[in-house]
Coordinates of C-alpha atoms in Angstrom, one line a residue:
M1 CA 153.5 39.4 39.0
K2 CA 152.8 40.8 42.4
S3 CA 149.2 40.2 41.6
A4 CA 149.6 37.0 40.6
T5 CA 151.7 36.6 43.8
V6 CA 149.2 37.8 46.2
S7 CA 146.6 36.1 43.9
A8 CA 148.6 32.7 44.1
F9 CA 148.7 33.2 48.3
A10 CA 145.3 34.2 48.4
L11 CA 144.2 31.0 47.0
S12 CA 146.7 28.6 48.8
T13 CA 144.9 30.6 52.0
M14 CA 141.4 29.8 51.1
L15 CA 142.5 26.3 50.4
F16 CA 144.3 25.7 53.7
S17 CA 141.2 27.1 55.7
A18 CA 138.7 25.2 53.8
S19 CA 140.5 22.3 54.3
V20 CA 140.9 23.4 58.0
S21 CA 137.3 23.8 58.4
F22 CA 136.3 20.7 56.8
A23 CA 139.2 19.0 59.1
Q24 CA 137.0 20.6 62.4
E25 CA 133.7 19.5 60.6
L26 CA 134.8 15.9 60.3
A27 CA 136.1 15.6 64.2
T28 CA 134.2 16.9 67.7
K29 CA 135.0 16.0 70.9
D30 CA 132.6 12.7 70.7
R31 CA 132.5 12.4 66.8
I32 CA 134.6 11.4 63.6
G33 CA 132.5 11.9 60.3
L34 CA 130.0 14.5 59.0
A35 CA 127.4 14.9 61.2
D36 CA 124.7 14.1 58.3
A37 CA 126.8 11.4 57.1
P38 CA 124.1 7.9 56.4
K39 CA 125.9 5.4 58.7
S40 CA 126.9 5.4 62.0
L41 CA 128.9 3.3 64.3
V42 CA 128.9 3.5 68.0
V43 CA 132.5 3.1 69.4
R44 CA 133.5 2.9 73.0
L45 CA 137.3 3.4 73.6
T46 CA 139.8 3.8 76.2
N47 CA 142.4 6.3 76.0
D48 CA 144.2 5.1 73.4
S49 CA 142.1 7.7 71.3
P50 CA 141.4 11.2 70.7
N51 CA 140.7 11.3 74.6
N52 CA 144.4 10.6 75.6
S53 CA 145.8 12.9 78.1
D54 CA 148.9 13.3 76.3
P55 CA 148.2 16.4 73.6
A56 CA 150.5 15.1 71.0
I57 CA 149.1 11.5 71.5
A58 CA 145.5 12.8 71.4
E59 CA 145.9 14.8 68.0
G60 CA 147.9 12.4 66.5
Y61 CA 145.0 9.8 67.2
Q62 CA 142.3 12.4 65.9
K63 CA 144.6 12.7 62.6
L64 CA 144.3 8.8 62.5
F65 CA 140.8 8.7 62.4
V66 CA 140.0 11.8 60.6
D67 CA 142.5 10.4 57.5
F68 CA 140.5 6.8 58.4
I69 CA 136.8 8.5 58.1
K70 CA 137.8 10.3 55.0
K71 CA 138.4 6.8 53.2
H72 CA 134.8 5.9 54.7
P73 CA 133.0 9.2 54.0
D74 CA 129.6 7.6 54.3
W75 CA 130.1 6.7 57.9
K76 CA 130.6 8.8 61.1
L77 CA 131.6 7.4 64.7
Q78 CA 130.2 8.4 67.6
L79 CA 132.5 8.3 70.5
Q80 CA 131.9 7.0 73.9
F81 CA 135.0 6.8 76.2
M82 CA 135.7 4.9 79.4
S83 CA 137.0 5.8 82.7
S84 CA 140.1 4.8 84.1
D85 CA 138.3 2.2 86.0
I86 CA 139.0 -0.5 83.6
G87 CA 137.7 -3.7 85.6
T88 CA 134.3 -1.9 86.3
E89 CA 134.0 -0.1 82.2
Q90 CA 134.8 -4.0 81.1
A91 CA 131.9 -5.7 83.5
K92 CA 129.5 -3.2 83.1
M93 CA 130.0 -3.5 79.5
L94 CA 129.8 -7.4 79.4
E95 CA 126.3 -7.0 81.3
Q96 CA 125.3 -4.3 79.0
A97 CA 126.6 -6.9 76.0
K98 CA 124.3 -10.1 77.6
A99 CA 121.6 -7.7 77.5
G100 CA 121.7 -6.6 74.1
N101 CA 123.0 -2.8 74.8
A102 CA 126.4 -2.3 74.1
P103 CA 127.9 0.0 72.1
D104 CA 128.4 -1.4 68.0
C105 CA 132.1 -2.1 68.9
A106 CA 134.6 -1.1 71.6
A107 CA 138.5 -1.7 73.1
V108 CA 138.1 -4.9 75.2
D109 CA 141.0 -5.8 77.5
S110 CA 142.6 -9.2 76.7
F111 CA 142.3 -10.3 79.9
V112 CA 138.8 -10.7 79.7
L113 CA 138.4 -11.2 76.2
S114 CA 137.1 -14.7 77.2
Q115 CA 134.3 -13.7 79.4
F116 CA 132.9 -12.2 76.4
M117 CA 133.4 -15.0 74.2
V118 CA 131.7 -17.4 76.4
N119 CA 128.9 -15.3 76.8
N120 CA 128.6 -15.1 72.8
V121 CA 128.2 -11.7 72.5
L122 CA 131.5 -11.0 70.0
A123 CA 130.7 -11.0 66.5
D124 CA 133.2 -13.2 63.9
F125 CA 135.6 -11.4 62.2
T126 CA 137.5 -14.2 60.9
S127 CA 136.5 -13.2 57.2
Y128 CA 137.9 -9.8 57.7
F129 CA 141.5 -11.0 58.8
S130 CA 144.1 -12.7 55.9
K131 CA 145.2 -16.0 57.3
E132 CA 148.9 -14.5 56.6
E133 CA 147.5 -11.6 59.0
V134 CA 147.4 -14.2 61.7
D135 CA 149.8 -16.4 61.4
D136 CA 151.8 -13.2 61.5
L137 CA 150.9 -13.1 65.2
F138 CA 152.7 -13.7 68.5
P139 CA 151.2 -17.4 69.2
F140 CA 149.7 -16.1 72.5
I141 CA 148.1 -13.7 71.0
R142 CA 146.6 -15.8 67.8
S143 CA 145.0 -18.3 70.8
G144 CA 143.8 -15.3 72.9
I145 CA 141.4 -13.9 70.0
T146 CA 140.7 -17.7 68.6
D147 CA 137.6 -19.4 70.2
K148 CA 137.2 -23.0 70.2
D149 CA 135.4 -23.1 67.2
Q150 CA 138.5 -21.7 65.9
K151 CA 137.1 -18.1 65.0
V152 CA 138.3 -14.7 65.3
R153 CA 136.7 -12.7 67.9
A154 CA 138.4 -9.6 68.3
W155 CA 141.7 -8.1 66.9
W156 CA 144.4 -7.9 69.4
W157 CA 146.2 -5.0 68.3
D158 CA 149.1 -3.7 71.0
T159 CA 150.8 -6.1 73.5
D160 CA 153.4 -5.2 76.2
L161 CA 155.5 -7.3 78.7
R162 CA 157.2 -7.1 82.2
V163 CA 161.0 -6.1 82.7
L164 CA 163.5 -5.6 85.6
Y165 CA 164.6 -2.0 85.3
R166 CA 167.7 -0.9 87.3
N167 CA 169.8 2.1 87.5
K168 CA 173.4 1.0 86.2
S169 CA 175.7 3.3 88.3
I170 CA 174.0 1.4 91.5
V171 CA 173.8 -2.2 89.8
A172 CA 176.2 -2.9 87.2
D173 CA 175.2 -6.4 85.8
A174 CA 171.7 -7.6 85.0
P175 CA 170.5 -9.9 87.7
Q176 CA 170.3 -13.1 86.6
T177 CA 168.3 -15.3 88.9
W178 CA 166.4 -14.5 92.0
D179 CA 169.0 -15.0 94.2
D180 CA 171.3 -12.3 92.0
L181 CA 168.4 -9.7 92.7
K182 CA 168.1 -10.3 96.4
K183 CA 171.7 -9.7 96.7
A184 CA 171.6 -6.7 94.3
A185 CA 168.4 -5.2 96.3
L186 CA 170.4 -5.2 99.3
A187 CA 173.8 -3.9 98.2
S188 CA 171.6 -0.8 96.5
T189 CA 170.0 -0.5 100.2
K190 CA 173.7 0.4 101.4
E191 CA 173.8 3.0 98.8
G192 CA 171.0 4.8 100.4
M193 CA 168.4 3.4 98.4
E194 CA 165.0 1.2 99.5
G195 CA 165.7 -1.8 97.3
V196 CA 163.6 -3.3 94.6
L197 CA 160.1 -2.3 93.8
F198 CA 156.9 -3.8 92.4
N199 CA 153.3 -4.1 92.7
G200 CA 152.2 -5.5 95.9
G201 CA 149.0 -3.5 96.5
R202 CA 145.4 -4.5 95.6
W203 CA 145.3 -4.4 92.0
E204 CA 145.1 -6.6 88.8
G205 CA 148.9 -5.6 88.1
T206 CA 150.0 -7.2 91.5
T207 CA 149.2 -10.4 90.4
F208 CA 150.4 -10.1 87.1
D209 CA 153.6 -8.7 87.5
W210 CA 153.9 -11.9 90.0
L211 CA 152.9 -14.6 87.9
A212 CA 155.8 -14.6 86.0
N213 CA 157.9 -16.2 88.9
Y214 CA 155.2 -18.9 88.9
W215 CA 155.2 -19.4 85.4
A216 CA 158.8 -19.3 85.1
L217 CA 158.8 -22.3 87.7
G218 CA 156.3 -23.9 85.1
G219 CA 152.9 -23.3 87.4
K220 CA 149.2 -23.4 85.9
L221 CA 146.6 -21.7 87.2
V222 CA 143.9 -23.7 85.6
D223 CA 143.3 -27.0 83.8
D224 CA 142.3 -27.4 80.4
S225 CA 138.7 -27.0 81.7
G226 CA 139.1 -23.8 83.3
K227 CA 139.1 -24.7 86.9
P228 CA 141.5 -23.7 88.9
V229 CA 144.7 -25.8 90.0
F230 CA 147.2 -23.6 91.4
G231 CA 146.9 -25.0 95.0
E232 CA 147.0 -28.5 94.7
G233 CA 150.0 -30.8 93.8
E234 CA 153.3 -29.7 92.4
N235 CA 151.4 -26.8 91.4
K236 CA 150.9 -25.4 94.6
E237 CA 154.2 -26.5 95.3
K238 CA 155.4 -24.3 92.8
F239 CA 153.2 -21.6 93.8
L240 CA 154.2 -21.4 97.7
K241 CA 158.0 -21.1 96.4
A242 CA 157.5 -17.9 94.1
L243 CA 155.5 -16.8 97.0
N244 CA 157.9 -17.0 99.7
Y245 CA 160.6 -15.7 97.4
F246 CA 158.5 -12.2 97.4
K247 CA 158.0 -12.4 101.0
D248 CA 161.9 -12.8 101.6
L249 CA 162.8 -10.2 99.3
V250 CA 160.3 -8.2 102.2
D251 CA 161.6 -9.9 105.3
S252 CA 165.3 -9.6 104.3
G253 CA 164.6 -6.0 103.8
A254 CA 166.0 -6.4 99.7
A255 CA 162.6 -4.8 98.9
P256 CA 160.9 -2.2 101.6
K257 CA 157.4 -3.0 103.6
R258 CA 155.7 -0.3 101.3
V259 CA 155.7 -2.5 98.3
S260 CA 152.4 -4.1 99.7
T261 CA 150.6 -0.7 99.2
I262 CA 152.0 -0.3 95.7
A263 CA 149.1 -0.2 93.1
N264 CA 150.4 2.0 90.4
Y265 CA 153.3 2.1 88.1
D266 CA 153.6 5.4 88.5
D267 CA 155.0 5.2 92.0
M268 CA 158.1 3.3 90.6
N269 CA 158.8 6.3 88.1
A270 CA 158.1 8.9 91.0
A271 CA 161.0 6.7 92.9
A272 CA 163.3 6.5 89.7
A273 CA 163.1 10.2 89.3
A274 CA 163.8 10.7 93.2
A275 CA 166.9 8.6 93.1
T276 CA 165.4 6.1 95.9
T277 CA 165.3 3.4 94.0
A278 CA 167.7 1.5 91.8
L279 CA 165.7 -1.9 90.7
F280 CA 162.0 -1.9 90.1
I281 CA 159.6 -4.4 88.1
G282 CA 157.5 -2.2 85.4
G283 CA 156.2 -2.5 82.0
N284 CA 158.0 -1.9 79.0
W285 CA 155.7 1.3 78.3
Q286 CA 158.1 3.0 81.3
Y287 CA 161.1 2.8 79.2
A288 CA 159.6 5.8 76.9
Q289 CA 158.3 7.5 80.4
L290 CA 161.6 7.4 82.3
K291 CA 163.2 9.4 79.2
A292 CA 160.9 11.9 79.3
T293 CA 160.9 12.3 83.0
L294 CA 164.2 12.3 83.4
D295 CA 167.4 14.5 82.6
E296 CA 169.6 12.8 79.8
D297 CA 172.3 12.1 82.3
E298 CA 170.1 10.6 84.8
F299 CA 168.4 8.4 82.2
N300 CA 171.2 7.5 80.6
N301 CA 172.2 5.3 83.6
W302 CA 168.8 3.1 83.4
T303 CA 168.2 0.1 81.6
F304 CA 166.1 -2.9 81.4
S305 CA 166.4 -6.9 81.5
P306 CA 164.4 -9.9 81.3
I307 CA 163.0 -10.6 84.9
P308 CA 165.1 -12.7 87.0
G309 CA 164.1 -16.3 86.9
P310 CA 164.6 -18.8 89.8
S311 CA 167.5 -20.2 87.9
A312 CA 169.2 -18.5 84.9
D313 CA 167.3 -20.2 82.3
Q314 CA 163.8 -20.2 83.5
R315 CA 162.2 -17.6 82.4
S316 CA 158.9 -15.9 82.0
T317 CA 157.2 -12.4 81.5
G318 CA 153.2 -11.3 81.5
T319 CA 152.0 -10.0 78.7
G320 CA 148.6 -7.5 78.1
G321 CA 147.1 -5.4 75.6
W322 CA 144.0 -4.5 73.8
T323 CA 141.7 -5.4 71.6
I324 CA 139.0 -4.4 69.3
A325 CA 135.7 -6.4 69.3
S326 CA 131.6 -6.1 67.2
F327 CA 128.8 -6.4 69.5
S328 CA 126.3 -5.1 66.3
K329 CA 125.4 -8.2 64.0
D330 CA 124.6 -5.3 61.7
K331 CA 127.6 -6.8 59.1
D332 CA 128.2 -3.3 57.9
K333 CA 128.8 -2.4 60.8
I334 CA 131.3 -5.7 61.7
E335 CA 133.0 -4.6 58.6
M336 CA 133.5 -0.7 59.6
R337 CA 135.0 -1.8 62.8
A338 CA 137.2 -4.5 61.3
N339 CA 138.4 -1.7 58.8
L340 CA 138.8 0.6 61.8
A341 CA 141.2 -1.9 63.7
R342 CA 143.2 -2.3 60.2
E343 CA 143.4 1.0 59.6
V344 CA 144.2 3.4 62.6
Y345 CA 145.1 0.8 65.6
M346 CA 146.8 -2.0 63.9
G347 CA 150.3 -0.6 62.7
P348 CA 149.6 3.3 62.8
A349 CA 148.5 3.7 66.4
N350 CA 151.2 0.9 67.4
A351 CA 153.6 3.6 66.3
L352 CA 151.9 6.8 67.4
Q353 CA 152.2 5.6 71.2
Q354 CA 155.1 3.4 70.8
Q355 CA 152.7 0.2 71.9
L356 CA 154.1 -3.1 70.7
P357 CA 152.7 -4.3 68.1
T358 CA 150.9 -8.4 68.1
R359 CA 152.4 -9.2 64.4
K360 CA 156.1 -9.6 64.3
S361 CA 156.4 -8.0 60.6
L362 CA 155.4 -4.6 62.4
F363 CA 158.4 -4.2 64.0
D364 CA 160.3 -4.0 60.9
K365 CA 157.5 -1.8 59.1
Y366 CA 157.9 1.1 61.7
E367 CA 161.2 2.8 62.2
V368 CA 160.0 4.0 65.6
F369 CA 160.4 -0.3 66.7
S370 CA 164.0 -0.1 65.1
T371 CA 165.6 1.1 68.4
E372 CA 167.5 -1.2 70.3
A373 CA 165.3 -1.0 73.4
N374 CA 162.1 -1.8 71.1
K375 CA 164.2 -4.6 69.9
T376 CA 165.3 -6.2 73.1
F377 CA 161.7 -5.6 74.0
A378 CA 160.5 -7.7 70.9
A379 CA 163.2 -10.6 71.7
A380 CA 161.6 -11.6 75.3
L381 CA 158.3 -11.7 73.5
V382 CA 159.4 -15.1 73.4
D383 CA 158.8 -15.8 76.8
G384 CA 155.7 -13.8 77.1
Q385 CA 152.7 -15.9 78.3
A386 CA 149.4 -14.1 78.5
R387 CA 146.8 -15.0 81.4
P388 CA 144.5 -17.4 80.7
G389 CA 141.5 -16.6 78.6
V390 CA 139.4 -18.4 81.4
P391 CA 135.6 -17.0 82.9
I392 CA 137.6 -17.7 86.0
Y393 CA 140.7 -15.9 86.2
P394 CA 139.1 -12.2 87.5
E395 CA 138.6 -14.0 90.4
I396 CA 141.8 -15.7 90.6
S397 CA 143.3 -12.6 90.2
N398 CA 141.7 -11.0 92.6
Q399 CA 142.5 -13.8 95.0
I400 CA 146.2 -13.5 94.7
Q401 CA 145.4 -9.8 95.6
I402 CA 144.1 -10.4 98.8
M403 CA 146.4 -13.3 99.9
M404 CA 149.4 -11.3 98.6
G405 CA 148.5 -8.3 100.7
D406 CA 148.2 -10.7 103.8
V407 CA 151.4 -12.5 103.3
L408 CA 153.7 -9.1 102.3
S409 CA 152.2 -7.1 105.6
G410 CA 153.0 -10.8 108.0
T411 CA 149.5 -11.1 108.4
K412 CA 148.8 -14.3 107.2
K413 CA 151.8 -17.2 106.8
P414 CA 152.2 -18.3 102.6
E415 CA 150.6 -21.6 102.9
D416 CA 147.5 -20.4 104.8
A417 CA 147.0 -17.3 102.3
L418 CA 147.5 -19.7 99.5
N419 CA 144.9 -22.0 100.8
A420 CA 142.5 -19.3 101.3
A421 CA 142.8 -18.1 97.9
F422 CA 142.8 -21.4 96.1
N423 CA 139.4 -22.3 98.0
A424 CA 137.8 -19.0 97.2
A425 CA 138.5 -19.2 93.9
L426 CA 137.1 -23.0 93.7
E427 CA 134.0 -21.6 95.4
A428 CA 133.6 -19.1 92.9
Y429 CA 134.0 -21.4 89.9
K430 CA 131.2 -23.5 91.1
R431 CA 129.1 -20.3 90.7
L432 CA 130.1 -19.6 87.4

């Protein structure tokens, strides 16, 4: 009996060792799959990959990738990873795609996807996803990945939204309107807080977070042809109203002047951890970060609610996320990339990172999205609005970032800053 037990143990150990060894052969720092696999796919990814800085997330991705490649043993994935300078990375990749030197497949930020579409560098994904899967997407996602010929040019697998976080022990009730938020922020300063925090520095987050206020008023950045219109007619009036709202938050002391230099959501997490703020506008992903950062009692004081609107029934929130796209014209490679989008990212990666799915049915499929917090985020997506899928958007965003710095620092009056931003955007539009 003892001998049989030892033999069974030895066999089990051998099988385990062989399994570990096989897994190690399948996954190196820059390759998933056997080194001598006959087919190869060059894939360029963000940190939504085995390159994630969180060891647990990185390990989770490696397992997903290894499980994926076991189903496709003739293939190996040659991995490339982007730096954190996403704007530069995306611009560089577009130029490579136009020159025919891009990787076979890559992660493309949803807000620049249109630039890749108009340059005709994306493969057609239409036949690789069912009508039911496409119909299951939130409307802003569906329109974002579809070109003018109604062909699916990428698969948008995760999304997010912005909300108002608050410390319930200091701000008991959720502000519903702009006036409510100003009053709550001013009241919090009497408790030693620095008021409401938001991005106001020079980066995309500043534009995107503020746009919720402009969109809540019904403002439009571009017309149907993609031409900037935010500085004329009714749009100009709405734009100035939303801009003056933020200026008044700073001028009144409801927001500290340092918001004009905040260009990172981590600053809001740090302020929450240091107990120097009771209110901030941030992304849904920060809820999990607060839970990991704060002790349990502190975390239980924090909650979130929709971004206040000019009135309680005027709401909007910016929604973003990442897509998987193919630059290769090789049919086998396009299909393999579609398989990767479906089998790794569309669901499993959402659950791994708790990043909101883009398909409504996936909220019910994965237990992690059944929490009250994630149900609330999902419900808030009905007010979601994506950045316009037009080539001029990055320059509009750039000009709004400059404008916001000028206005919040008091360097320019709001209307002068808006006129400068609008004229610069129009000049850039003419050069497209």
